[in-house]
Amino acid sequence: MGKDWRNLMSARTSMLSLARASASLMARQSSVRAARGGGPLPWGVESHGFPGHGSSVPFKVVGASNASIAARVASLIALGIGLPIYGVIHSNRNN
Protein backbone atom coordinates (compact mmCIF):
# COMPACT_ATOMS: atom_id res chain seq x y z
CA MET A 1 0.00 0.00 0.00
CA GLY A 2 2.94 2.35 0.67
CA LYS A 3 4.12 2.34 -2.94
CA ASP A 4 0.56 2.78 -4.24
CA TRP A 5 0.07 5.71 -1.89
CA ARG A 6 3.26 7.43 -3.10
CA ASN A 7 2.24 6.91 -6.73
CA LEU A 8 -1.22 8.31 -6.01
CA MET A 9 0.18 11.41 -4.28
CA SER A 10 2.63 11.99 -7.14
CA ALA A 11 -0.16 11.70 -9.71
CA ARG A 12 -2.39 14.03 -7.67
CA THR A 13 0.35 16.65 -7.42
CA SER A 14 0.99 16.47 -11.16
CA MET A 15 -2.74 16.75 -11.91
CA LEU A 16 -3.18 19.80 -9.67
CA SER A 17 -0.15 21.62 -11.07
CA LEU A 18 -1.33 20.93 -14.64
CA ALA A 19 -4.82 22.22 -13.81
CA ARG A 20 -3.38 25.41 -12.27
CA ALA A 21 -1.14 26.04 -15.27
CA SER A 22 -3.98 25.41 -17.71
CA ALA A 23 -6.39 27.75 -15.89
CA SER A 24 -3.75 30.47 -15.70
CA LEU A 25 -2.95 30.18 -19.40
CA MET A 26 -6.61 30.25 -20.43
CA ALA A 27 -7.29 33.35 -18.31
CA ARG A 28 -4.22 35.11 -19.72
CA GLN A 29 -5.13 34.28 -23.33
CA SER A 30 -8.72 35.44 -22.87
CA SER A 31 -7.75 38.76 -21.31
CA VAL A 32 -5.09 39.46 -23.96
CA ARG A 33 -7.51 38.62 -26.79
CA ALA A 34 -10.14 40.99 -25.34
CA ALA A 35 -7.61 43.79 -24.82
CA ARG A 36 -6.56 43.56 -28.46
CA GLY A 37 -10.16 43.63 -29.60
CA GLY A 38 -9.82 40.14 -31.00
CA GLY A 39 -13.34 39.05 -30.34
CA PRO A 40 -15.46 38.24 -27.32
CA LEU A 41 -14.36 36.35 -24.28
CA PRO A 42 -15.77 32.86 -23.61
CA TRP A 43 -19.42 32.49 -22.62
CA GLY A 44 -20.39 34.37 -19.48
CA VAL A 45 -17.12 36.28 -19.17
CA GLU A 46 -16.70 40.05 -19.46
CA SER A 47 -13.45 41.96 -19.83
CA HIS A 48 -12.69 44.44 -17.04
CA GLY A 49 -9.28 45.70 -18.07
CA PHE A 50 -6.03 44.72 -16.42
CA PRO A 51 -4.75 45.00 -12.84
CA GLY A 52 -3.56 48.53 -12.16
CA HIS A 53 -5.76 49.99 -14.91
CA GLY A 54 -9.07 50.57 -13.18
CA SER A 55 -9.77 46.98 -12.19
CA SER A 56 -8.48 44.41 -9.74
CA VAL A 57 -9.18 41.43 -12.02
CA PRO A 58 -8.61 40.95 -15.77
CA PHE A 59 -11.98 39.25 -16.24
CA LYS A 60 -15.20 38.56 -14.37
CA VAL A 61 -17.64 35.67 -14.64
CA VAL A 62 -21.11 37.16 -15.13
CA GLY A 63 -23.60 36.26 -12.39
CA ALA A 64 -21.09 34.51 -10.14
CA SER A 65 -19.59 35.86 -6.93
CA ASN A 66 -16.05 35.13 -5.83
CA ALA A 67 -17.45 32.95 -3.03
CA SER A 68 -19.45 30.76 -5.41
CA ILE A 69 -16.46 30.38 -7.73
CA ALA A 70 -14.25 29.45 -4.76
CA ALA A 71 -16.82 26.89 -3.59
CA ARG A 72 -16.94 25.27 -7.03
CA VAL A 73 -13.16 25.13 -7.29
CA ALA A 74 -12.91 23.62 -3.79
CA SER A 75 -15.48 20.95 -4.63
CA LEU A 76 -13.66 20.03 -7.85
CA ILE A 77 -10.36 19.77 -5.99
CA ALA A 78 -12.01 17.62 -3.30
CA LEU A 79 -13.36 15.28 -5.98
CA GLY A 80 -9.98 15.17 -7.71
CA ILE A 81 -8.34 14.09 -4.47
CA GLY A 82 -11.12 12.00 -2.92
CA LEU A 83 -12.15 9.81 -5.83
CA PRO A 84 -8.65 8.46 -6.60
CA ILE A 85 -8.05 7.72 -2.90
CA TYR A 86 -11.39 5.90 -2.72
CA GLY A 87 -10.42 3.89 -5.81
CA VAL A 88 -7.06 2.88 -4.36
CA ILE A 89 -8.59 1.85 -1.05
CA HIS A 90 -11.28 -0.27 -2.68
CA SER A 91 -9.34 -1.64 -5.65
CA ASN A 92 -7.69 -4.55 -3.79
CA ARG A 93 -10.66 -5.49 -1.66
CA ASN A 94 -11.13 -9.01 -3.10
CA ASN A 95 -7.48 -9.93 -3.74
A tleap script that builds the chain and sets N, CA, C and O, in Angstrom:
source leaprc.protein.ff14SB
mol = sequence {
  NMET GLY LYS ASP TRP ARG ASN LEU MET SER
  ALA ARG THR SER MET LEU SER LEU ALA ARG
  ALA SER ALA SER LEU MET ALA ARG GLN SER
  SER VAL ARG ALA ALA ARG GLY GLY GLY PRO
  LEU PRO TRP GLY VAL GLU SER HIE GLY PHE
  PRO GLY HIE GLY SER SER VAL PRO PHE LYS
  VAL VAL GLY ALA SER ASN ALA SER ILE ALA
  ALA ARG VAL ALA SER LEU ILE ALA LEU GLY
  ILE GLY LEU PRO ILE TYR GLY VAL ILE HIE
  SER ASN ARG ASN CASN
}
set mol.1.N position { 0.829 -1.198 0.000 }
set mol.1.CA position { 0.000 0.000 0.000 }
set mol.1.C position { 0.868 1.254 0.000 }
set mol.1.O position { 0.458 2.282 -0.539 }
set mol.2.N position { 2.072 1.188 0.602 }
set mol.2.CA position { 2.938 2.355 0.672 }
set mol.2.C position { 3.334 2.873 -0.697 }
set mol.2.O position { 3.303 4.078 -0.948 }
set mol.3.N position { 3.711 1.948 -1.589 }
set mol.3.CA position { 4.118 2.342 -2.941 }
set mol.3.C position { 2.933 2.913 -3.715 }
set mol.3.O position { 3.073 3.911 -4.423 }
set mol.4.N position { 1.769 2.280 -3.581 }
set mol.4.CA position { 0.564 2.784 -4.244 }
set mol.4.C position { 0.234 4.192 -3.767 }
set mol.4.O position { -0.144 5.057 -4.558 }
set mol.5.N position { 0.381 4.410 -2.466 }
set mol.5.CA position { 0.067 5.715 -1.886 }
set mol.5.C position { 1.004 6.793 -2.451 }
set mol.5.O position { 0.561 7.891 -2.790 }
set mol.6.N position { 2.304 6.469 -2.548 }
set mol.6.CA position { 3.264 7.431 -3.101 }
set mol.6.C position { 2.942 7.738 -4.564 }
set mol.6.O position { 2.996 8.891 -4.991 }
set mol.7.N position { 2.608 6.701 -5.322 }
set mol.7.CA position { 2.244 6.907 -6.731 }
set mol.7.C position { 0.996 7.779 -6.859 }
set mol.7.O position { 0.922 8.649 -7.726 }
set mol.8.N position { 0.015 7.535 -5.983 }
set mol.8.CA position { -1.223 8.311 -6.006 }
set mol.8.C position { -0.947 9.774 -5.680 }
set mol.8.O position { -1.474 10.665 -6.346 }
set mol.9.N position { -0.135 10.028 -4.674 }
set mol.9.CA position { 0.177 11.408 -4.284 }
set mol.9.C position { 0.964 12.117 -5.388 }
set mol.9.O position { 0.746 13.302 -5.642 }
set mol.10.N position { 1.867 11.403 -6.037 }
set mol.10.CA position { 2.630 11.990 -7.136 }
set mol.10.C position { 1.705 12.345 -8.300 }
set mol.10.O position { 1.828 13.418 -8.890 }
set mol.11.N position { 0.789 11.451 -8.624 }
set mol.11.CA position { -0.164 11.705 -9.710 }
set mol.11.C position { -1.082 12.870 -9.363 }
set mol.11.O position { -1.396 13.692 -10.224 }
set mol.12.N position { -1.512 12.944 -8.108 }
set mol.12.CA position { -2.393 14.029 -7.670 }
set mol.12.C position { -1.677 15.373 -7.780 }
set mol.12.O position { -2.252 16.356 -8.247 }
set mol.13.N position { -0.427 15.408 -7.349 }
set mol.13.CA position { 0.354 16.645 -7.422 }
set mol.13.C position { 0.527 17.088 -8.868 }
set mol.13.O position { 0.382 18.269 -9.182 }
set mol.14.N position { 0.835 16.144 -9.742 }
set mol.14.CA position { 0.990 16.470 -11.162 }
set mol.14.C position { -0.316 16.993 -11.750 }
set mol.14.O position { -0.315 17.954 -12.519 }
set mol.15.N position { -1.435 16.354 -11.383 }
set mol.15.CA position { -2.737 16.749 -11.906 }
set mol.15.C position { -3.093 18.165 -11.454 }
set mol.15.O position { -3.586 18.963 -12.251 }
set mol.16.N position { -2.846 18.480 -10.184 }
set mol.16.CA position { -3.181 19.804 -9.674 }
set mol.16.C position { -2.313 20.890 -10.302 }
set mol.16.O position { -2.806 21.970 -10.626 }
set mol.17.N position { -1.024 20.608 -10.474 }
set mol.17.CA position { -0.152 21.625 -11.074 }
set mol.17.C position { -0.518 21.845 -12.542 }
set mol.17.O position { -0.456 22.974 -13.028 }
set mol.18.N position { -0.896 20.790 -13.248 }
set mol.18.CA position { -1.326 20.931 -14.636 }
set mol.18.C position { -2.620 21.738 -14.721 }
set mol.18.O position { -2.767 22.585 -15.602 }
set mol.19.N position { -3.558 21.478 -13.808 }
set mol.19.CA position { -4.825 22.215 -13.805 }
set mol.19.C position { -4.588 23.696 -13.534 }
set mol.19.O position { -5.201 24.549 -14.176 }
set mol.20.N position { -3.698 24.009 -12.579 }
set mol.20.CA position { -3.385 25.408 -12.272 }
set mol.20.C position { -2.766 26.109 -13.482 }
set mol.20.O position { -3.150 27.226 -13.828 }
set mol.21.N position { -1.809 25.441 -14.116 }
set mol.21.CA position { -1.136 26.038 -15.273 }
set mol.21.C position { -2.121 26.261 -16.416 }
set mol.21.O position { -2.075 27.289 -17.091 }
set mol.22.N position { -3.003 25.303 -16.628 }
set mol.22.CA position { -3.982 25.408 -17.705 }
set mol.22.C position { -4.952 26.559 -17.452 }
set mol.22.O position { -5.241 27.337 -18.362 }
set mol.23.N position { -5.455 26.673 -16.222 }
set mol.23.CA position { -6.392 27.752 -15.887 }
set mol.23.C position { -5.727 29.113 -16.027 }
set mol.23.O position { -6.335 30.061 -16.524 }
set mol.24.N position { -4.484 29.205 -15.590 }
set mol.24.CA position { -3.750 30.469 -15.696 }
set mol.24.C position { -3.549 30.861 -17.157 }
set mol.24.O position { -3.735 32.022 -17.523 }
set mol.25.N position { -3.174 29.904 -17.982 }
set mol.25.CA position { -2.949 30.176 -19.399 }
set mol.25.C position { -4.241 30.602 -20.091 }
set mol.25.O position { -4.240 31.543 -20.884 }
set mol.26.N position { -5.344 29.910 -19.793 }
set mol.26.CA position { -6.615 30.254 -20.428 }
set mol.26.C position { -7.056 31.659 -20.036 }
set mol.26.O position { -7.531 32.414 -20.884 }
set mol.27.N position { -6.904 32.018 -18.765 }
set mol.27.CA position { -7.293 33.355 -18.315 }
set mol.27.C position { -6.431 34.417 -18.991 }
set mol.27.O position { -6.936 35.456 -19.417 }
set mol.28.N position { -5.135 34.152 -19.086 }
set mol.28.CA position { -4.221 35.109 -19.716 }
set mol.28.C position { -4.566 35.290 -21.198 }
set mol.28.O position { -4.617 36.417 -21.691 }
set mol.29.N position { -4.802 34.186 -21.903 }
set mol.29.CA position { -5.126 34.278 -23.328 }
set mol.29.C position { -6.433 35.033 -23.553 }
set mol.29.O position { -6.535 35.842 -24.476 }
set mol.30.N position { -7.428 34.772 -22.715 }
set mol.30.CA position { -8.718 35.439 -22.866 }
set mol.30.C position { -8.597 36.934 -22.641 }
set mol.30.O position { -9.161 37.724 -23.398 }
set mol.31.N position { -7.865 37.329 -21.605 }
set mol.31.CA position { -7.752 38.756 -21.307 }
set mol.31.C position { -6.933 39.477 -22.374 }
set mol.31.O position { -7.243 40.618 -22.715 }
set mol.32.N position { -5.900 38.840 -22.902 }
set mol.32.CA position { -5.092 39.458 -23.960 }
set mol.32.C position { -5.914 39.603 -25.232 }
set mol.32.O position { -5.855 40.640 -25.894 }
set mol.33.N position { -6.676 38.581 -25.578 }
set mol.33.CA position { -7.511 38.620 -26.787 }
set mol.33.C position { -8.534 39.755 -26.690 }
set mol.33.O position { -8.769 40.460 -27.672 }
set mol.34.N position { -9.141 39.935 -25.517 }
set mol.34.CA position { -10.138 40.989 -25.340 }
set mol.34.C position { -9.487 42.368 -25.399 }
set mol.34.O position { -10.056 43.302 -25.963 }
set mol.35.N position { -8.305 42.495 -24.822 }
set mol.35.CA position { -7.614 43.790 -24.825 }
set mol.35.C position { -7.228 44.211 -26.240 }
set mol.35.O position { -7.208 45.401 -26.552 }
set mol.36.N position { -6.929 43.253 -27.079 }
set mol.36.CA position { -6.555 43.559 -28.465 }
set mol.36.C position { -7.771 43.751 -29.358 }
set mol.36.O position { -7.641 44.106 -30.529 }
set mol.37.N position { -8.948 43.517 -28.801 }
set mol.37.CA position { -10.157 43.628 -29.598 }
set mol.37.C position { -10.337 42.449 -30.524 }
set mol.37.O position { -10.968 42.565 -31.574 }
set mol.38.N position { -9.785 41.311 -30.138 }
set mol.38.CA position { -9.816 40.140 -30.998 }
set mol.38.C position { -11.018 39.260 -30.784 }
set mol.38.O position { -10.914 38.038 -30.887 }
set mol.39.N position { -12.145 39.842 -30.491 }
set mol.39.CA position { -13.344 39.046 -30.344 }
set mol.39.C position { -13.769 38.922 -28.896 }
set mol.39.O position { -13.055 39.355 -27.991 }
set mol.40.N position { -14.920 38.337 -28.682 }
set mol.40.CA position { -15.463 38.241 -27.324 }
set mol.40.C position { -14.732 37.198 -26.488 }
set mol.40.O position { -14.067 36.301 -27.004 }
set mol.41.N position { -14.880 37.351 -25.206 }
set mol.41.CA position { -14.364 36.347 -24.280 }
set mol.41.C position { -15.305 35.143 -24.286 }
set mol.41.O position { -16.397 35.212 -24.849 }
set mol.42.N position { -14.884 34.039 -23.661 }
set mol.42.CA position { -15.765 32.863 -23.606 }
set mol.42.C position { -17.113 33.185 -22.964 }
set mol.42.O position { -17.272 34.232 -22.335 }
set mol.43.N position { -18.069 32.292 -23.122 }
set mol.43.CA position { -19.422 32.485 -22.623 }
set mol.43.C position { -19.420 32.909 -21.165 }
set mol.43.O position { -18.724 32.321 -20.337 }
set mol.44.N position { -20.206 33.936 -20.860 }
set mol.44.CA position { -20.393 34.365 -19.483 }
set mol.44.C position { -19.236 35.135 -18.889 }
set mol.44.O position { -19.207 35.344 -17.676 }
set mol.45.N position { -18.279 35.567 -19.697 }
set mol.45.CA position { -17.118 36.281 -19.167 }
set mol.45.C position { -17.056 37.665 -19.796 }
set mol.45.O position { -17.214 37.812 -21.008 }
set mol.46.N position { -16.825 38.678 -18.967 }
set mol.46.CA position { -16.696 40.046 -19.459 }
set mol.46.C position { -15.295 40.554 -19.169 }
set mol.46.O position { -14.715 40.218 -18.136 }
set mol.47.N position { -14.752 41.353 -20.060 }
set mol.47.CA position { -13.448 41.961 -19.826 }
set mol.47.C position { -13.601 43.158 -18.901 }
set mol.47.O position { -14.545 43.936 -19.037 }
set mol.48.N position { -12.679 43.307 -17.965 }
set mol.48.CA position { -12.694 44.442 -17.041 }
set mol.48.C position { -11.330 45.100 -16.984 }
set mol.48.O position { -10.956 45.643 -15.944 }
set mol.49.N position { -10.583 45.066 -18.065 }
set mol.49.CA position { -9.277 45.701 -18.075 }
set mol.49.C position { -8.215 44.829 -17.441 }
set mol.49.O position { -8.376 43.613 -17.340 }
set mol.50.N position { -7.141 45.445 -17.019 }
set mol.50.CA position { -6.030 44.722 -16.416 }
set mol.50.C position { -5.734 45.280 -15.036 }
set mol.50.O position { -6.081 46.426 -14.751 }
set mol.51.N position { -5.099 44.496 -14.173 }
set mol.51.CA position { -4.747 44.999 -12.843 }
set mol.51.C position { -3.920 46.284 -12.961 }
set mol.51.O position { -3.003 46.378 -13.776 }
set mol.52.N position { -4.266 47.261 -12.132 }
set mol.52.CA position { -3.560 48.533 -12.163 }
set mol.52.C position { -4.123 49.518 -13.174 }
set mol.52.O position { -3.625 50.638 -13.291 }
set mol.53.N position { -5.153 49.115 -13.904 }
set mol.53.CA position { -5.756 49.993 -14.907 }
set mol.53.C position { -7.266 50.070 -14.693 }
set mol.53.O position { -8.049 49.856 -15.618 }
set mol.54.N position { -7.653 50.377 -13.473 }
set mol.54.CA position { -9.068 50.573 -13.182 }
set mol.54.C position { -9.808 49.321 -12.761 }
set mol.54.O position { -11.028 49.352 -12.602 }
set mol.55.N position { -9.100 48.221 -12.578 }
set mol.55.CA position { -9.767 46.978 -12.187 }
set mol.55.C position { -8.796 46.117 -11.405 }
set mol.55.O position { -7.582 46.187 -11.602 }
set mol.56.N position { -9.344 45.303 -10.517 }
set mol.56.CA position { -8.477 44.413 -9.745 }
set mol.56.C position { -8.365 43.036 -10.382 }
set mol.56.O position { -7.494 42.252 -10.005 }
set mol.57.N position { -9.233 42.729 -11.343 }
set mol.57.CA position { -9.178 41.433 -12.019 }
set mol.57.C position { -9.254 41.636 -13.529 }
set mol.57.O position { -9.929 42.557 -13.990 }
set mol.58.N position { -8.567 40.786 -14.316 }
set mol.58.CA position { -8.605 40.952 -15.767 }
set mol.58.C position { -9.909 40.491 -16.412 }
set mol.58.O position { -10.189 40.850 -17.556 }
set mol.59.N position { -10.705 39.707 -15.701 }
set mol.59.CA position { -11.976 39.250 -16.242 }
set mol.59.C position { -12.917 38.943 -15.091 }
set mol.59.O position { -12.485 38.797 -13.948 }
set mol.60.N position { -14.203 38.844 -15.395 }
set mol.60.CA position { -15.202 38.558 -14.372 }
set mol.60.C position { -16.229 37.605 -14.965 }
set mol.60.O position { -16.679 37.791 -16.096 }
set mol.61.N position { -16.597 36.588 -14.204 }
set mol.61.CA position { -17.643 35.670 -14.644 }
set mol.61.C position { -18.982 36.306 -14.311 }
set mol.61.O position { -19.242 36.637 -13.154 }
set mol.62.N position { -19.833 36.480 -15.311 }
set mol.62.CA position { -21.107 37.157 -15.129 }
set mol.62.C position { -22.019 36.320 -14.242 }
set mol.62.O position { -22.170 35.120 -14.470 }
set mol.63.N position { -22.625 36.934 -13.241 }
set mol.63.CA position { -23.595 36.263 -12.388 }
set mol.63.C position { -23.002 35.331 -11.361 }
set mol.63.O position { -23.735 34.541 -10.767 }
set mol.64.N position { -21.710 35.390 -11.128 }
set mol.64.CA position { -21.092 34.511 -10.135 }
set mol.64.C position { -20.223 35.341 -9.202 }
set mol.64.O position { -19.398 36.139 -9.647 }
set mol.65.N position { -20.418 35.144 -7.904 }
set mol.65.CA position { -19.595 35.863 -6.934 }
set mol.65.C position { -18.289 35.111 -6.722 }
set mol.65.O position { -18.161 33.946 -7.099 }
set mol.66.N position { -17.328 35.783 -6.118 }
set mol.66.CA position { -16.055 35.131 -5.826 }
set mol.66.C position { -16.253 33.936 -4.902 }
set mol.66.O position { -15.562 32.926 -5.034 }
set mol.67.N position { -17.198 34.049 -3.964 }
set mol.67.CA position { -17.448 32.947 -3.027 }
set mol.67.C position { -17.982 31.715 -3.751 }
set mol.67.O position { -17.579 30.593 -3.446 }
set mol.68.N position { -18.887 31.920 -4.711 }
set mol.68.CA position { -19.446 30.760 -5.412 }
set mol.68.C position { -18.398 30.114 -6.315 }
set mol.68.O position { -18.369 28.893 -6.470 }
set mol.69.N position { -17.541 30.939 -6.908 }
set mol.69.CA position { -16.462 30.383 -7.728 }
set mol.69.C position { -15.505 29.590 -6.851 }
set mol.69.O position { -15.088 28.492 -7.220 }
set mol.70.N position { -15.152 30.142 -5.686 }
set mol.70.CA position { -14.253 29.445 -4.764 }
set mol.70.C position { -14.860 28.129 -4.291 }
set mol.70.O position { -14.153 27.131 -4.158 }
set mol.71.N position { -16.162 28.123 -4.037 }
set mol.71.CA position { -16.825 26.891 -3.594 }
set mol.71.C position { -16.785 25.828 -4.690 }
set mol.71.O position { -16.570 24.650 -4.405 }
set mol.72.N position { -16.987 26.233 -5.925 }
set mol.72.CA position { -16.936 25.268 -7.029 }
set mol.72.C position { -15.531 24.714 -7.222 }
set mol.72.O position { -15.355 23.515 -7.435 }
set mol.73.N position { -14.541 25.582 -7.146 }
set mol.73.CA position { -13.156 25.132 -7.288 }
set mol.73.C position { -12.800 24.170 -6.168 }
set mol.73.O position { -12.168 23.141 -6.410 }
set mol.74.N position { -13.201 24.497 -4.935 }
set mol.74.CA position { -12.908 23.624 -3.794 }
set mol.74.C position { -13.572 22.262 -3.957 }
set mol.74.O position { -12.968 21.238 -3.635 }
set mol.75.N position { -14.808 22.237 -4.454 }
set mol.75.CA position { -15.482 20.946 -4.626 }
set mol.75.C position { -14.818 20.117 -5.721 }
set mol.75.O position { -14.720 18.896 -5.598 }
set mol.76.N position { -14.362 20.768 -6.789 }
set mol.76.CA position { -13.663 20.028 -7.846 }
set mol.76.C position { -12.333 19.470 -7.352 }
set mol.76.O position { -11.964 18.346 -7.692 }
set mol.77.N position { -11.618 20.248 -6.554 }
set mol.77.CA position { -10.356 19.766 -5.988 }
set mol.77.C position { -10.616 18.600 -5.046 }
set mol.77.O position { -9.880 17.613 -5.057 }
set mol.78.N position { -11.670 18.710 -4.224 }
set mol.78.CA position { -12.006 17.621 -3.303 }
set mol.78.C position { -12.332 16.342 -4.066 }
set mol.78.O position { -11.913 15.257 -3.663 }
set mol.79.N position { -13.070 16.458 -5.157 }
set mol.79.CA position { -13.364 15.277 -5.979 }
set mol.79.C position { -12.094 14.718 -6.605 }
set mol.79.O position { -11.902 13.503 -6.654 }
set mol.80.N position { -11.231 15.604 -7.081 }
set mol.80.CA position { -9.983 15.166 -7.708 }
set mol.80.C position { -9.061 14.446 -6.756 }
set mol.80.O position { -8.262 13.609 -7.175 }
set mol.81.N position { -9.160 14.762 -5.477 }
set mol.81.CA position { -8.337 14.087 -4.472 }
set mol.81.C position { -9.070 12.871 -3.908 }
set mol.81.O position { -8.483 11.799 -3.760 }
set mol.82.N position { -10.350 13.043 -3.596 }
set mol.82.CA position { -11.115 11.997 -2.920 }
set mol.82.C position { -11.408 10.773 -3.760 }
set mol.82.O position { -11.276 9.649 -3.276 }
set mol.83.N position { -11.801 10.963 -5.001 }
set mol.83.CA position { -12.146 9.810 -5.834 }
set mol.83.C position { -10.965 8.876 -6.095 }
set mol.83.O position { -11.136 7.661 -5.991 }
set mol.84.N position { -9.774 9.385 -6.431 }
set mol.84.CA position { -8.646 8.458 -6.603 }
set mol.84.C position { -8.280 7.712 -5.318 }
set mol.84.O position { -7.937 6.530 -5.363 }
set mol.85.N position { -8.350 8.394 -4.178 }
set mol.85.CA position { -8.046 7.721 -2.905 }
set mol.85.C position { -9.066 6.619 -2.649 }
set mol.85.O position { -8.698 5.515 -2.246 }
set mol.86.N position { -10.347 6.909 -2.881 }
set mol.86.CA position { -11.387 5.900 -2.717 }
set mol.86.C position { -11.116 4.705 -3.631 }
set mol.86.O position { -11.266 3.556 -3.216 }
set mol.87.N position { -10.716 4.977 -4.872 }
set mol.87.CA position { -10.425 3.895 -5.812 }
set mol.87.C position { -9.271 3.030 -5.365 }
set mol.87.O position { -9.329 1.807 -5.494 }
set mol.88.N position { -8.209 3.649 -4.836 }
set mol.88.CA position { -7.056 2.876 -4.363 }
set mol.88.C position { -7.438 2.025 -3.164 }
set mol.88.O position { -7.045 0.862 -3.075 }
set mol.89.N position { -8.195 2.593 -2.252 }
set mol.89.CA position { -8.589 1.852 -1.047 }
set mol.89.C position { -9.435 0.639 -1.405 }
set mol.89.O position { -9.268 -0.431 -0.818 }
set mol.90.N position { -10.338 0.798 -2.359 }
set mol.90.CA position { -11.282 -0.274 -2.676 }
set mol.90.C position { -10.860 -1.150 -3.853 }
set mol.90.O position { -11.577 -2.090 -4.195 }
set mol.91.N position { -9.728 -0.871 -4.476 }
set mol.91.CA position { -9.338 -1.641 -5.654 }
set mol.91.C position { -8.853 -3.044 -5.312 }
set mol.91.O position { -9.039 -3.961 -6.112 }
set mol.92.N position { -8.242 -3.240 -4.156 }
set mol.92.CA position { -7.686 -4.547 -3.789 }
set mol.92.C position { -8.537 -5.270 -2.754 }
set mol.92.O position { -8.035 -6.123 -2.022 }
set mol.93.N position { -9.793 -4.942 -2.692 }
set mol.93.CA position { -10.664 -5.489 -1.657 }
set mol.93.C position { -10.781 -7.014 -1.741 }
set mol.93.O position { -10.777 -7.686 -0.710 }
set mol.94.N position { -10.884 -7.573 -2.961 }
set mol.94.CA position { -11.125 -9.013 -3.103 }
set mol.94.C position { -9.872 -9.800 -3.459 }
set mol.94.O position { -9.980 -10.973 -3.816 }
set mol.95.N position { -8.712 -9.214 -3.380 }
set mol.95.CA position { -7.480 -9.930 -3.743 }
set mol.95.C position { -6.833 -10.571 -2.539 }
set mol.95.O position { -5.790 -11.212 -2.667 }
savepdb mol mol.pdb
quit
